[in-house]
Phi, psi and omega in degrees: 000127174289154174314270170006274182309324220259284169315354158254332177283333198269103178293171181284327180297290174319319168287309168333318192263341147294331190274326141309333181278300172306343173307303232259346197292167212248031177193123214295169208228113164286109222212147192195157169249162162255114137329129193220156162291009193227008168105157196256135167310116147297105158267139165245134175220160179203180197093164185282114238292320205267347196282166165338121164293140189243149213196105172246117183295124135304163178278160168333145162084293183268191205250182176266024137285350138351292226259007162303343197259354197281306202295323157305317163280359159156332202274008169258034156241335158284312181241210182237094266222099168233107195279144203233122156285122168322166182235095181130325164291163184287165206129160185262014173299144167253063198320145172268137183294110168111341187240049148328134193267129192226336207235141167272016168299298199292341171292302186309297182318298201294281206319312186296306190288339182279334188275323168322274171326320165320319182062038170274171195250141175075157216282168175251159174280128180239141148222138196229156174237119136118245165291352173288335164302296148339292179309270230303323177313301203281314237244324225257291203284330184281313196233045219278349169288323217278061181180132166232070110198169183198121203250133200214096191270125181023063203272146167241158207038047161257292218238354189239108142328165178254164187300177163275320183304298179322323191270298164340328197263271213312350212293294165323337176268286154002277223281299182239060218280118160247118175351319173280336134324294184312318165292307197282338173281302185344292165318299171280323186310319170268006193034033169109345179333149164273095169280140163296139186303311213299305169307302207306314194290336158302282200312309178291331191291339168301341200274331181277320193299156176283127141338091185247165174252122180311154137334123169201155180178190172317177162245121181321088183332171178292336214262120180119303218291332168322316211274003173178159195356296281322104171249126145296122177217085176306117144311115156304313207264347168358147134267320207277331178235187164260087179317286185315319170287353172248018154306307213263337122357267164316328209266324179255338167286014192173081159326312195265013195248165152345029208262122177219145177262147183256117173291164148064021184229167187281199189243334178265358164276351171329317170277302160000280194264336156234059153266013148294302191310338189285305175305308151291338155318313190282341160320278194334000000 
């Protein structure tokens, strides 16, 4: 996909409703592209100029506006909140023509050029959920001075495979993705939770976007994950994986980091539906 093509998928519709979402976050918000060898970044950052720098991943499918109810509950008054569209994801990142993300080397190099741009100084708190966990995982074993934590909210294919059933439910949206389609997986996957309309009505707006074949590879091994804080936050109610087995997992690959399970929430409501717990991981 071209700057060009890409930069035509972000509809009048799709922005109105980005921009809604972004409306409701509870502190005003600075929005910039960044330059990457991978096409230029949206970050929205907030928060106070001087505090920790916070670096927040979305999971697939969604935009860096997620992270509004995380930044309301407490994590824009500790750190300084610079929220990330993926490249290549539905978002206003603007992939560059020819320099298509194939890899998680090609992840790691763009992450690295976002923090470059960021210009914070000294190392970041990085968190990524689901698949930003996985980027977020994979870029901690390349570059682990550049962190001085890392938080992996229900990250999938680190420590866990995804179910089959989980793949399968999802396959239909994947393949020809429609507002109706998008809801009706939301809905089970979350057994129904009361989602903000406002995220929701973005989420249908996702539907439009062109069709990329996700990143995929290995799982980032343990080694590098060691080297500095580590919090783990597990979905109970997860469908894409077994949240206990891959707690239990993690808790023996890695001793020294964190793991807690968030009772009584999914896995795609997770930011949402437990950003308080998400804030104080990020607090701590």
């Amino acid at each position: 996909m071209t700057a060009a093509s890409a930069a035509s998928a972000v509809s009048v519709q799709f922005r109105a409703a980005y921009d809604a979402v972004l409306a409701d976050w509870p502190a005003p918000v600075t929005s910039r592209e960044v330059p990457t060898p991978h096409g230029l970044t949206r970050i929205n950052s907030c928060g106070p100029l001087g505090a920790p720098p916070l670096v927040l991943l979305p999971g697939g499918g969604d935009t860096s506006t997620v992270w509004g109810a995380v930044v309301a509950a407490g994590a824009g008054r500790t750190h300084r909140v610079h929220a990330v569209d993926l490249v290549g994801e539905p978002g206003l990142s603007v992939p560059a023509g020819g320099r298509a993300i194939r890899t998680p080397e090609d992840l790691a190099g763009w992450l690295d050029a976002v923090l470059d741009g960021l210009g914070a100084p000294g190392p970041v708190t990085l968190a990524g959920h689901s698949y930003g966990a996985w980027i977020a995982a994979h870029y901690a074993t390349r570059h682990p001075r550049r962190l001085a934590r890392l938080v992996l909210l229900d990250p999938t294919q680190v420590f866990a495979g995804l179910r089959p059933g989980y793949v399968l439910r999802a396959l239909p949206m994947l393949a020809r993705p429609t507002p109706a389609r998008i809801r009706s997986f939301l809905r089970w996957e979350t057994g129904g939770a009361d989602l903000d309309p406002a995220w929701l009505r973005l989420r249908d707006e996702t539907a439009r976007f062109p069709t990329v074949r996700p990143v995929t590879g290995p799982r980032p091994g343990p080694a590098g994950l060691d080297r500095f804080p580590l919090h783990i936050l597990f979905a109970e109610q997860a469908r894409c994986h077994d949240s206990a087995r891959a707690a239990a997992t993690a808790r023996a690959a890695l001793p020294g980091a964190r793991v807690e399970m968030l009772p009584g929430v999914s896995h795609h409501a997770l930011p949402l539906l437990a950003a308080e717990a998400i804030a104080r991981s990020l607090a701590a």
